[in-house]
mmCIF file of C-alpha atoms and ligand atoms in Angstrom:
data_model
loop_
_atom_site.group_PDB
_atom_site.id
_atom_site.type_symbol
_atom_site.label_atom_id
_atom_site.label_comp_id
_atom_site.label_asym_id
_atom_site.label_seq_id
_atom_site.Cartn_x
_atom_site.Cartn_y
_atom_site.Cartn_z
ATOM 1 C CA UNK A 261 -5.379 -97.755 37.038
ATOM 2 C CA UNK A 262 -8.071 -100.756 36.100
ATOM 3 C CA UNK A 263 -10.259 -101.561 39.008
ATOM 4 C CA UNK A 264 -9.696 -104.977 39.951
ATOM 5 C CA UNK A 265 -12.829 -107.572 38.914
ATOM 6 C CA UNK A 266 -13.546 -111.243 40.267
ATOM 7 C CA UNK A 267 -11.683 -112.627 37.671
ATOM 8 C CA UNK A 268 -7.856 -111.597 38.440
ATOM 9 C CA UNK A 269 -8.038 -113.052 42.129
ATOM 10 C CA UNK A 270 -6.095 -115.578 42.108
ATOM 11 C CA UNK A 271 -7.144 -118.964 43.290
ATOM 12 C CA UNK A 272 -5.738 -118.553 46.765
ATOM 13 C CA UNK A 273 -6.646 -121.896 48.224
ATOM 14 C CA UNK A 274 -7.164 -124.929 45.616
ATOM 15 C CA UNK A 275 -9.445 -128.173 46.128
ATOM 16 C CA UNK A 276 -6.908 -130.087 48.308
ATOM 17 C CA UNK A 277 -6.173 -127.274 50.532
ATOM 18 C CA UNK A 278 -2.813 -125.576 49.265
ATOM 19 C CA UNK A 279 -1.871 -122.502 49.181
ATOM 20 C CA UNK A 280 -0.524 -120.107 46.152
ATOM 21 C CA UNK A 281 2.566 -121.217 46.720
ATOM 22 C CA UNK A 282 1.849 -124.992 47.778
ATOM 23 C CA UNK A 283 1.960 -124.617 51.248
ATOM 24 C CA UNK A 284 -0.479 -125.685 54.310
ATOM 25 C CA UNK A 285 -2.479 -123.542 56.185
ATOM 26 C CA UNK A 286 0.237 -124.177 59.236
ATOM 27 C CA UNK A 287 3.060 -123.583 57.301
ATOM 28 C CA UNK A 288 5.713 -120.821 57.327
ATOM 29 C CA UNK A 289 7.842 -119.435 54.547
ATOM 30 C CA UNK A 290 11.576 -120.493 54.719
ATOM 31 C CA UNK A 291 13.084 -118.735 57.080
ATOM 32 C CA UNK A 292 16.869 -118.075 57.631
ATOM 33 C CA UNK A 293 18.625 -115.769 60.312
ATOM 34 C CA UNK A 294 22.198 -114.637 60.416
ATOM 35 C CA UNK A 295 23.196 -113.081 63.530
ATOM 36 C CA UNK A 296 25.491 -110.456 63.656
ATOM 37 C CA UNK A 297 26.546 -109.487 59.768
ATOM 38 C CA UNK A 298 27.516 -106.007 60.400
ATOM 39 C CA UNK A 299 30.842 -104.576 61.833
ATOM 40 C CA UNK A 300 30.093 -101.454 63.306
ATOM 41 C CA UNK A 301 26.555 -101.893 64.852
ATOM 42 C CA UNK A 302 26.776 -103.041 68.688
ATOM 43 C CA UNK A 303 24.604 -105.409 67.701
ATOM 44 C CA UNK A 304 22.720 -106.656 64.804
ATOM 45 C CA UNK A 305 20.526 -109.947 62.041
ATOM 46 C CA UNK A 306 19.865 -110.506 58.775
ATOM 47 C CA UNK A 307 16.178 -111.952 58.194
ATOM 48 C CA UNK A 308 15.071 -114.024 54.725
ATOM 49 C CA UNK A 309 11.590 -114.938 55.357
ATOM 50 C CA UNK A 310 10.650 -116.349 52.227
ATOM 51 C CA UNK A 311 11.456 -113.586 49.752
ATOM 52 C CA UNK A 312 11.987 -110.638 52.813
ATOM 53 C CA UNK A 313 15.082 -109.353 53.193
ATOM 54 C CA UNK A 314 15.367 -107.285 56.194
ATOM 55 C CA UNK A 315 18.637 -106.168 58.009
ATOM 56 C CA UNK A 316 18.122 -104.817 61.548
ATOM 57 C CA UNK A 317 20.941 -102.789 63.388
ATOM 58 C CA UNK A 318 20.741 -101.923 67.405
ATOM 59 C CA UNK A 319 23.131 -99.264 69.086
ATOM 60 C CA UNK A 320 23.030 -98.373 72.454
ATOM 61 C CA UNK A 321 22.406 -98.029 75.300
ATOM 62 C CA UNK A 322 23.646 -95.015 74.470
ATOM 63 C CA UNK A 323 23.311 -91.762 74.936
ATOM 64 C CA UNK A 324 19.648 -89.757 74.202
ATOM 65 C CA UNK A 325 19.134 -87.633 71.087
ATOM 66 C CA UNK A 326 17.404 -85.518 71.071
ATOM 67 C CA UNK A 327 18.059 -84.982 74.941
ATOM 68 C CA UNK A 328 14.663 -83.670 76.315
ATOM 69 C CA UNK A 329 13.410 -87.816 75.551
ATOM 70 C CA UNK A 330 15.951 -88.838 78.332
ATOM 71 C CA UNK A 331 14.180 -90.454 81.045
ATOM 72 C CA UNK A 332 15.792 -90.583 84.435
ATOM 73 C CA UNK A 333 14.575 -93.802 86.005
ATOM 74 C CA UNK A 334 15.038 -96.306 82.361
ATOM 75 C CA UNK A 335 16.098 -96.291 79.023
ATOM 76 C CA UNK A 336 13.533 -95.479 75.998
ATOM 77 C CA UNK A 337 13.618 -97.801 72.905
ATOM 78 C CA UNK A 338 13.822 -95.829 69.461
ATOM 79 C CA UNK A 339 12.825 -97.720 66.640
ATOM 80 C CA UNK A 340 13.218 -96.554 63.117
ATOM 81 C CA UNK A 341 11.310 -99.175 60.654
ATOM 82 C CA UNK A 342 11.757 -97.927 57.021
ATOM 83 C CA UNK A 343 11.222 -99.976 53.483
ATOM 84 C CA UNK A 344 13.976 -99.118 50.955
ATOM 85 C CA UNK A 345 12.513 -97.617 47.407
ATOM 86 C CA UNK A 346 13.703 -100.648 45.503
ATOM 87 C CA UNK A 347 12.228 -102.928 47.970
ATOM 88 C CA UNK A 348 8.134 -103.303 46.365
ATOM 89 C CA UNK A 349 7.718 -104.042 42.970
ATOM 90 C CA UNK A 350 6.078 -100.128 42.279
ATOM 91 C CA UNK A 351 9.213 -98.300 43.887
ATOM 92 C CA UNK A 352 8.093 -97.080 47.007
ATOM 93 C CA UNK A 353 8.741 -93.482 47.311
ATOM 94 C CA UNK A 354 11.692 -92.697 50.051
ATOM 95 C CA UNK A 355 10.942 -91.640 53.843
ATOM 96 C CA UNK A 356 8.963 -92.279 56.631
ATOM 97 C CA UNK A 357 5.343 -92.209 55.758
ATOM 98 C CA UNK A 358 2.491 -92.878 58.666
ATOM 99 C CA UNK A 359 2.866 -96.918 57.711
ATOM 100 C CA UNK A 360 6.394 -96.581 58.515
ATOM 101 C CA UNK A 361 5.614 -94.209 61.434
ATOM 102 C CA UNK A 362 2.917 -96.768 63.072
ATOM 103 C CA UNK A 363 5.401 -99.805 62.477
ATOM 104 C CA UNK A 364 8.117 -97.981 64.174
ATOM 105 C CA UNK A 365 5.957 -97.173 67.327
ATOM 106 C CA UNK A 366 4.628 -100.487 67.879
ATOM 107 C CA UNK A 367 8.294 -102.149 67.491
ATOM 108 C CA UNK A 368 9.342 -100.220 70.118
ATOM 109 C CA UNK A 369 6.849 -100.491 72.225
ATOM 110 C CA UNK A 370 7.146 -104.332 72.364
ATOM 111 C CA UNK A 371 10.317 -104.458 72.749
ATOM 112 C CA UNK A 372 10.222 -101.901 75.665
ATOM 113 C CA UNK A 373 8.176 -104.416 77.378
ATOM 114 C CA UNK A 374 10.762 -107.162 76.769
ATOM 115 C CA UNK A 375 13.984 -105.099 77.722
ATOM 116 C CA UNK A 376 15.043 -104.651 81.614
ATOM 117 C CA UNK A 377 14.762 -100.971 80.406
ATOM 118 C CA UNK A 378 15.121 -99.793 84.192
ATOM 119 C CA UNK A 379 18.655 -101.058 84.277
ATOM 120 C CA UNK A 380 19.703 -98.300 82.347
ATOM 121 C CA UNK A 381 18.467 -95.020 83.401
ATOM 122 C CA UNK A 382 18.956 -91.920 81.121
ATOM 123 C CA UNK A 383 19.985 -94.185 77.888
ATOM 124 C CA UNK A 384 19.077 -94.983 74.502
ATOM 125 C CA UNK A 385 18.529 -98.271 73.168
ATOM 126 C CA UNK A 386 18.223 -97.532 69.611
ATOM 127 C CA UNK A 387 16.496 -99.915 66.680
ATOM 128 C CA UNK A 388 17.178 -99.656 62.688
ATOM 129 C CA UNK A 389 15.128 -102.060 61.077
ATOM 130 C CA UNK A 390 15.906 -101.782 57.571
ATOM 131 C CA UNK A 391 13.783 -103.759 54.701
ATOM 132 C CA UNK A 392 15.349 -104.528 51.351
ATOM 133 C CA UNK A 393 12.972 -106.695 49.925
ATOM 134 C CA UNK A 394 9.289 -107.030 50.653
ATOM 135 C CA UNK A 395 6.613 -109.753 50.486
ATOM 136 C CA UNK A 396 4.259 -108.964 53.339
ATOM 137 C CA UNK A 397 4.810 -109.752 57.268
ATOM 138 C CA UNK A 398 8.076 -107.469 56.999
ATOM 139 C CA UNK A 399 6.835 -105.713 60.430
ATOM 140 C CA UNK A 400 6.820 -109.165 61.983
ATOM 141 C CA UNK A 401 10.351 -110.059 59.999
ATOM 142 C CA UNK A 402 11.425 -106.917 61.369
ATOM 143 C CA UNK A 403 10.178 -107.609 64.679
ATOM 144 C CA UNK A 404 12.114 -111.048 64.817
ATOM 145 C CA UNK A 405 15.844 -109.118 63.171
ATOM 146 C CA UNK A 406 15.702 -106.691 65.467
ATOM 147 C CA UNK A 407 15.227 -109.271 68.382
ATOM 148 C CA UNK A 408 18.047 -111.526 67.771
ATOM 149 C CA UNK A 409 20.297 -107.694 66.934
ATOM 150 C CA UNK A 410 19.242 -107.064 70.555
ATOM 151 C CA UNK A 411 20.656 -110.402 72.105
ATOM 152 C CA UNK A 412 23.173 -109.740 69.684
ATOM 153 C CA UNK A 413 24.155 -106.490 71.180
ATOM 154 C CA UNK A 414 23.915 -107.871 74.639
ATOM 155 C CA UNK A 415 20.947 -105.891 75.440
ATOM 156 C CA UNK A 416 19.367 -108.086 78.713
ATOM 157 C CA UNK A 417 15.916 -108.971 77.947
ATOM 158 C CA UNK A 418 12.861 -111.223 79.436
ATOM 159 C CA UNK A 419 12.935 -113.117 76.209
ATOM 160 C CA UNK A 420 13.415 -113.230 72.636
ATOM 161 C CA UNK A 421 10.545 -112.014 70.316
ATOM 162 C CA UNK A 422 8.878 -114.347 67.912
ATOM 163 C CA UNK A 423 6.591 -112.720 65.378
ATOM 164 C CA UNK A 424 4.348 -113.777 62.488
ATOM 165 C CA UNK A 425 1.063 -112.551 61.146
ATOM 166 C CA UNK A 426 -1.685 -114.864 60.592
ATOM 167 C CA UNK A 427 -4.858 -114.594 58.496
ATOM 168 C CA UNK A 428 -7.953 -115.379 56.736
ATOM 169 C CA UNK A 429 -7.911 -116.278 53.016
ATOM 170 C CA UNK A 430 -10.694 -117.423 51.189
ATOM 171 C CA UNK A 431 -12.563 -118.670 54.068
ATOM 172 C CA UNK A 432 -9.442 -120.741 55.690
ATOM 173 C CA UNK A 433 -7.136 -119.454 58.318
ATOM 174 C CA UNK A 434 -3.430 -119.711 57.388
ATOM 175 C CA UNK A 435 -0.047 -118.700 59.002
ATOM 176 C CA UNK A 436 2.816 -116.644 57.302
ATOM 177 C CA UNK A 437 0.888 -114.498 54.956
ATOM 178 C CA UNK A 438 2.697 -113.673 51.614
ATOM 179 C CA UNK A 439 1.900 -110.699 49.035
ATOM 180 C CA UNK A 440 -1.097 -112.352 47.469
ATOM 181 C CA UNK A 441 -2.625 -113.474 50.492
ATOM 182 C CA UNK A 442 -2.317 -110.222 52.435
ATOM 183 C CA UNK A 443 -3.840 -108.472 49.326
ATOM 184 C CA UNK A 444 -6.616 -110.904 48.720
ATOM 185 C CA UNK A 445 -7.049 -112.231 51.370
ATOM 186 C CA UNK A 446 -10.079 -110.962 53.917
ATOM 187 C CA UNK A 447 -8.101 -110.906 56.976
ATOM 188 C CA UNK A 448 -4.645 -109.915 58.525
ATOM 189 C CA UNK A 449 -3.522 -110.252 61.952
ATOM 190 C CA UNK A 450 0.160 -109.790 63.103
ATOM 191 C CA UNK A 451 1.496 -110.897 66.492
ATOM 192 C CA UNK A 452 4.572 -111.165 68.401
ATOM 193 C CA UNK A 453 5.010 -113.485 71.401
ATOM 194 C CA UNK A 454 7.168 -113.740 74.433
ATOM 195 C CA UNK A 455 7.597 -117.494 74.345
ATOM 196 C CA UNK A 456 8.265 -117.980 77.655
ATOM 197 C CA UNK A 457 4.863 -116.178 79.405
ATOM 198 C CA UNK A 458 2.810 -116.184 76.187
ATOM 199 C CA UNK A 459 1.992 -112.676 76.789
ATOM 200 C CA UNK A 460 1.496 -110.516 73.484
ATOM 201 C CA UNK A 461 3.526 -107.602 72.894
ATOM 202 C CA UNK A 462 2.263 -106.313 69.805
ATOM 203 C CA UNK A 463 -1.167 -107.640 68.110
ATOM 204 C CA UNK A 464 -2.846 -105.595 64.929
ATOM 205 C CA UNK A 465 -5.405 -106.799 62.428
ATOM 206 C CA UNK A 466 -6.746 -105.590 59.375
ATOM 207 C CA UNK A 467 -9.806 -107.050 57.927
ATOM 208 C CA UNK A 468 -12.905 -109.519 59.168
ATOM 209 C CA UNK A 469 -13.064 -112.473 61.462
ATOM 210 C CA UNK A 470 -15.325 -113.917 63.538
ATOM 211 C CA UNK A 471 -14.685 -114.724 67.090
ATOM 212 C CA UNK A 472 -13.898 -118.323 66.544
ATOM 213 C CA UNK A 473 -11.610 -118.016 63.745
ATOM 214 C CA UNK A 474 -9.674 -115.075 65.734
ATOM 215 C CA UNK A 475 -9.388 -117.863 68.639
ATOM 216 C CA UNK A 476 -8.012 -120.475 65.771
ATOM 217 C CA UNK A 477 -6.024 -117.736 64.553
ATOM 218 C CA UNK A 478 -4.187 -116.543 67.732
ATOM 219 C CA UNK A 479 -3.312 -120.088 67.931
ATOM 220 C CA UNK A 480 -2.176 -120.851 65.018
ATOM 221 C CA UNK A 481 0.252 -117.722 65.856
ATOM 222 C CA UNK A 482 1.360 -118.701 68.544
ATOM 223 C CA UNK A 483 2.161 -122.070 67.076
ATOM 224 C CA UNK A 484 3.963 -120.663 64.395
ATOM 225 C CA UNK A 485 5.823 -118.420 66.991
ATOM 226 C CA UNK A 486 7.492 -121.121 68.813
ATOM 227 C CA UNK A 487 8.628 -122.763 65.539
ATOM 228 C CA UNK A 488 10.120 -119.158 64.756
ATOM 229 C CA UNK A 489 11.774 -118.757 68.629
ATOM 230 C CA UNK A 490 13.923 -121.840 67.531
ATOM 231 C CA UNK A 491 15.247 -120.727 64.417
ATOM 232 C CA UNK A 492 16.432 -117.272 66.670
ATOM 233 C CA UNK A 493 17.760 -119.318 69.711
ATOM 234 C CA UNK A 494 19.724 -121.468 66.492
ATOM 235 C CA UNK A 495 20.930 -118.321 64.967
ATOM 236 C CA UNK A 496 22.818 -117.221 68.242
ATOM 237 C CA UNK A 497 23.838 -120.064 68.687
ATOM 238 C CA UNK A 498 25.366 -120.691 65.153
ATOM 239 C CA UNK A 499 27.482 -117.341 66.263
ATOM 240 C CA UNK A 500 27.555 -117.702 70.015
ATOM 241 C CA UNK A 501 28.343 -121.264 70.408
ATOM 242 C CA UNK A 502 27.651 -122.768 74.074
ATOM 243 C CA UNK A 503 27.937 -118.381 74.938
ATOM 244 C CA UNK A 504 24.843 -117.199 73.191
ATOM 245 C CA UNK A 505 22.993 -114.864 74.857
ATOM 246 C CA UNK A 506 20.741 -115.921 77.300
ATOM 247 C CA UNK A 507 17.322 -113.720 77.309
ATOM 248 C CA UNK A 508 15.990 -113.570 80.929
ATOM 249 C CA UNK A 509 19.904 -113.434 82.686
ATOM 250 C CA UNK A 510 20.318 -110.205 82.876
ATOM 251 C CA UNK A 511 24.163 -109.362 81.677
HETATM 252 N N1 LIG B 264 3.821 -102.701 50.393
HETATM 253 C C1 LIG B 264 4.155 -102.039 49.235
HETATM 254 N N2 LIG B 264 4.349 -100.663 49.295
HETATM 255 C C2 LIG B 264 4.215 -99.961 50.458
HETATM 256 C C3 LIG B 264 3.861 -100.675 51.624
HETATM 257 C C4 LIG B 264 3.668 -102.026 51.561
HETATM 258 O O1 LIG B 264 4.291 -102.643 48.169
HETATM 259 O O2 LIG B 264 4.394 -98.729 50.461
HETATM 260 C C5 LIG B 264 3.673 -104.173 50.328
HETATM 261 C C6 LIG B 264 4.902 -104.897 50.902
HETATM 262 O O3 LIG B 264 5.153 -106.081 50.156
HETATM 263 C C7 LIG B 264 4.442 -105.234 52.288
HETATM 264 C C8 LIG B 264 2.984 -105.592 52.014
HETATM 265 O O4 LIG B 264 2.561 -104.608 51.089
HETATM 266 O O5 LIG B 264 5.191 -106.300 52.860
HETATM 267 C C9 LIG B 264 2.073 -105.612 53.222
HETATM 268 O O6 LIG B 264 2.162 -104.384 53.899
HETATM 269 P P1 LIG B 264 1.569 -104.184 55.343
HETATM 270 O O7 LIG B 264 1.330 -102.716 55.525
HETATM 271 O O8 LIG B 264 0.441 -105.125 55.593
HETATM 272 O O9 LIG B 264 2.806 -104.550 56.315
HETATM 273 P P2 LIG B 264 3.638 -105.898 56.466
HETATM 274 O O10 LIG B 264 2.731 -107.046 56.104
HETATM 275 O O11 LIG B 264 4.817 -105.798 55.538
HETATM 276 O O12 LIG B 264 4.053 -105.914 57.891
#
């Protein structure tokens, strides 16, 4: 492999402030959510985030496998985040890796901060996050399928869970990174929100900022969150009518 010189970076950010693919600094990639595509999964999305494809699935709560994990005064999350091998350009070779390891663990750990866990002692609530097509922030897509498969499944939680990784590309701060940004770029940071306290339930970066672009960062996040919440509430809503599920009432 050819190291990579000066020359074939792209121009990431041109004179009047666009991005590779035209966007602003504040703006996301489309984003489209289908709520509940598959049959047999109690509950479940479909997540195109500009060109991410990710399907999540949710089962449960259900019974624990393997049983010594059971915990007698909640239910533990399982999360199983994996990247198909015809989802990268350079086929990605199939199994969980430590990338897919780390994702999985800090899925489910957010989302057993969001989910009245307690309400279900010696259960499994169990999360299949499933990515088909990649193009960077599929953690954070994943993040926001397997949220909406949880209200989809009924699962009571404080809130749905916005996600989106921000970042630093040549010298500017932008929201929604894409493949050439997170690989160019200096900076990656993603987050997930619960809208309705702002508390973080999963924050990561990768790369160099200073303090004051972190602080322009996290809000630009958190901005980018709430537009994000809205396209989940409309999702449920597009298969719940007036009964969508209502994170925060516990069912
Ligand atoms: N990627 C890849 N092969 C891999 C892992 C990642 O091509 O084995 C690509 C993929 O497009 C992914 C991006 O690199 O979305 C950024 O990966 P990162 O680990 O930053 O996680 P993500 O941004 O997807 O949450």
């Amino acid at each position: 492999m050819g190291s990579i010189g000066a020359k074939d970076v792209p121009v990431l950010i041109t004179a009047d402030g666009r991005r590779i693919d035209g966007r602003k600094a504040d703006e996301l990639r489309p984003l489209a959510i289908t709520a509940g595509p598959l049959k047999q999964a109690d509950g479940s999305a479909f997540v195109e985030w500009g060109a991410n494809k990710v399907m999540a699935a949710v089962y449960g709560p259900r019974e624990v496998h393997p049983r010594h994990l059971q915990q007698n005064n909640k239910a533990i999350v399982q999360c199983r985040y994996n990247m198909a091998a015809f989802s990268v350009d350079e086929r990605k070779r199939p199994g969980l890796d430590r990338r897919s390891q780390e994702i999985s663990k800090v899925i489910a750990e957010a989302f057993e901060s969001v989910i009245f866990v307690e309400e279900y002692p010696r259960t499994s609530i169990d999360v299949y996050i499933e990515v088909l097509q990649a193009n960077a922030g599929t953690r954070c897509a994943g993040l926001v399928a397997a949220s909406v498969a949880l209200a989809d499944a009924g699962i009571p939680m404080v809130d749905l869970v916005p996600a989106v990784a921000v970042g630093k590309v040549a010298d500017s701060i932008v929201l929604d990174l894409k493949k050439e940004e997170d690989n160019y770029g200096s900076a990656d940071l993603p987050m997930a929100l619960v809208p309705q306290s702002g508390r973080l339930v999963l924050l990561q970066m990768e790369g160099h900022m200073t303090r004051e672009e972190l602080h322009r960062a996290l809000d630009l996040g958190v901005g980018g969150c709430r537009k994000i919440y809205e396209v989940m509430r409309e999702a449920l809503r597009t298969r719940y009518g007036a009964d969508a599920p209502s994170p925060g009432v516990a069912a």
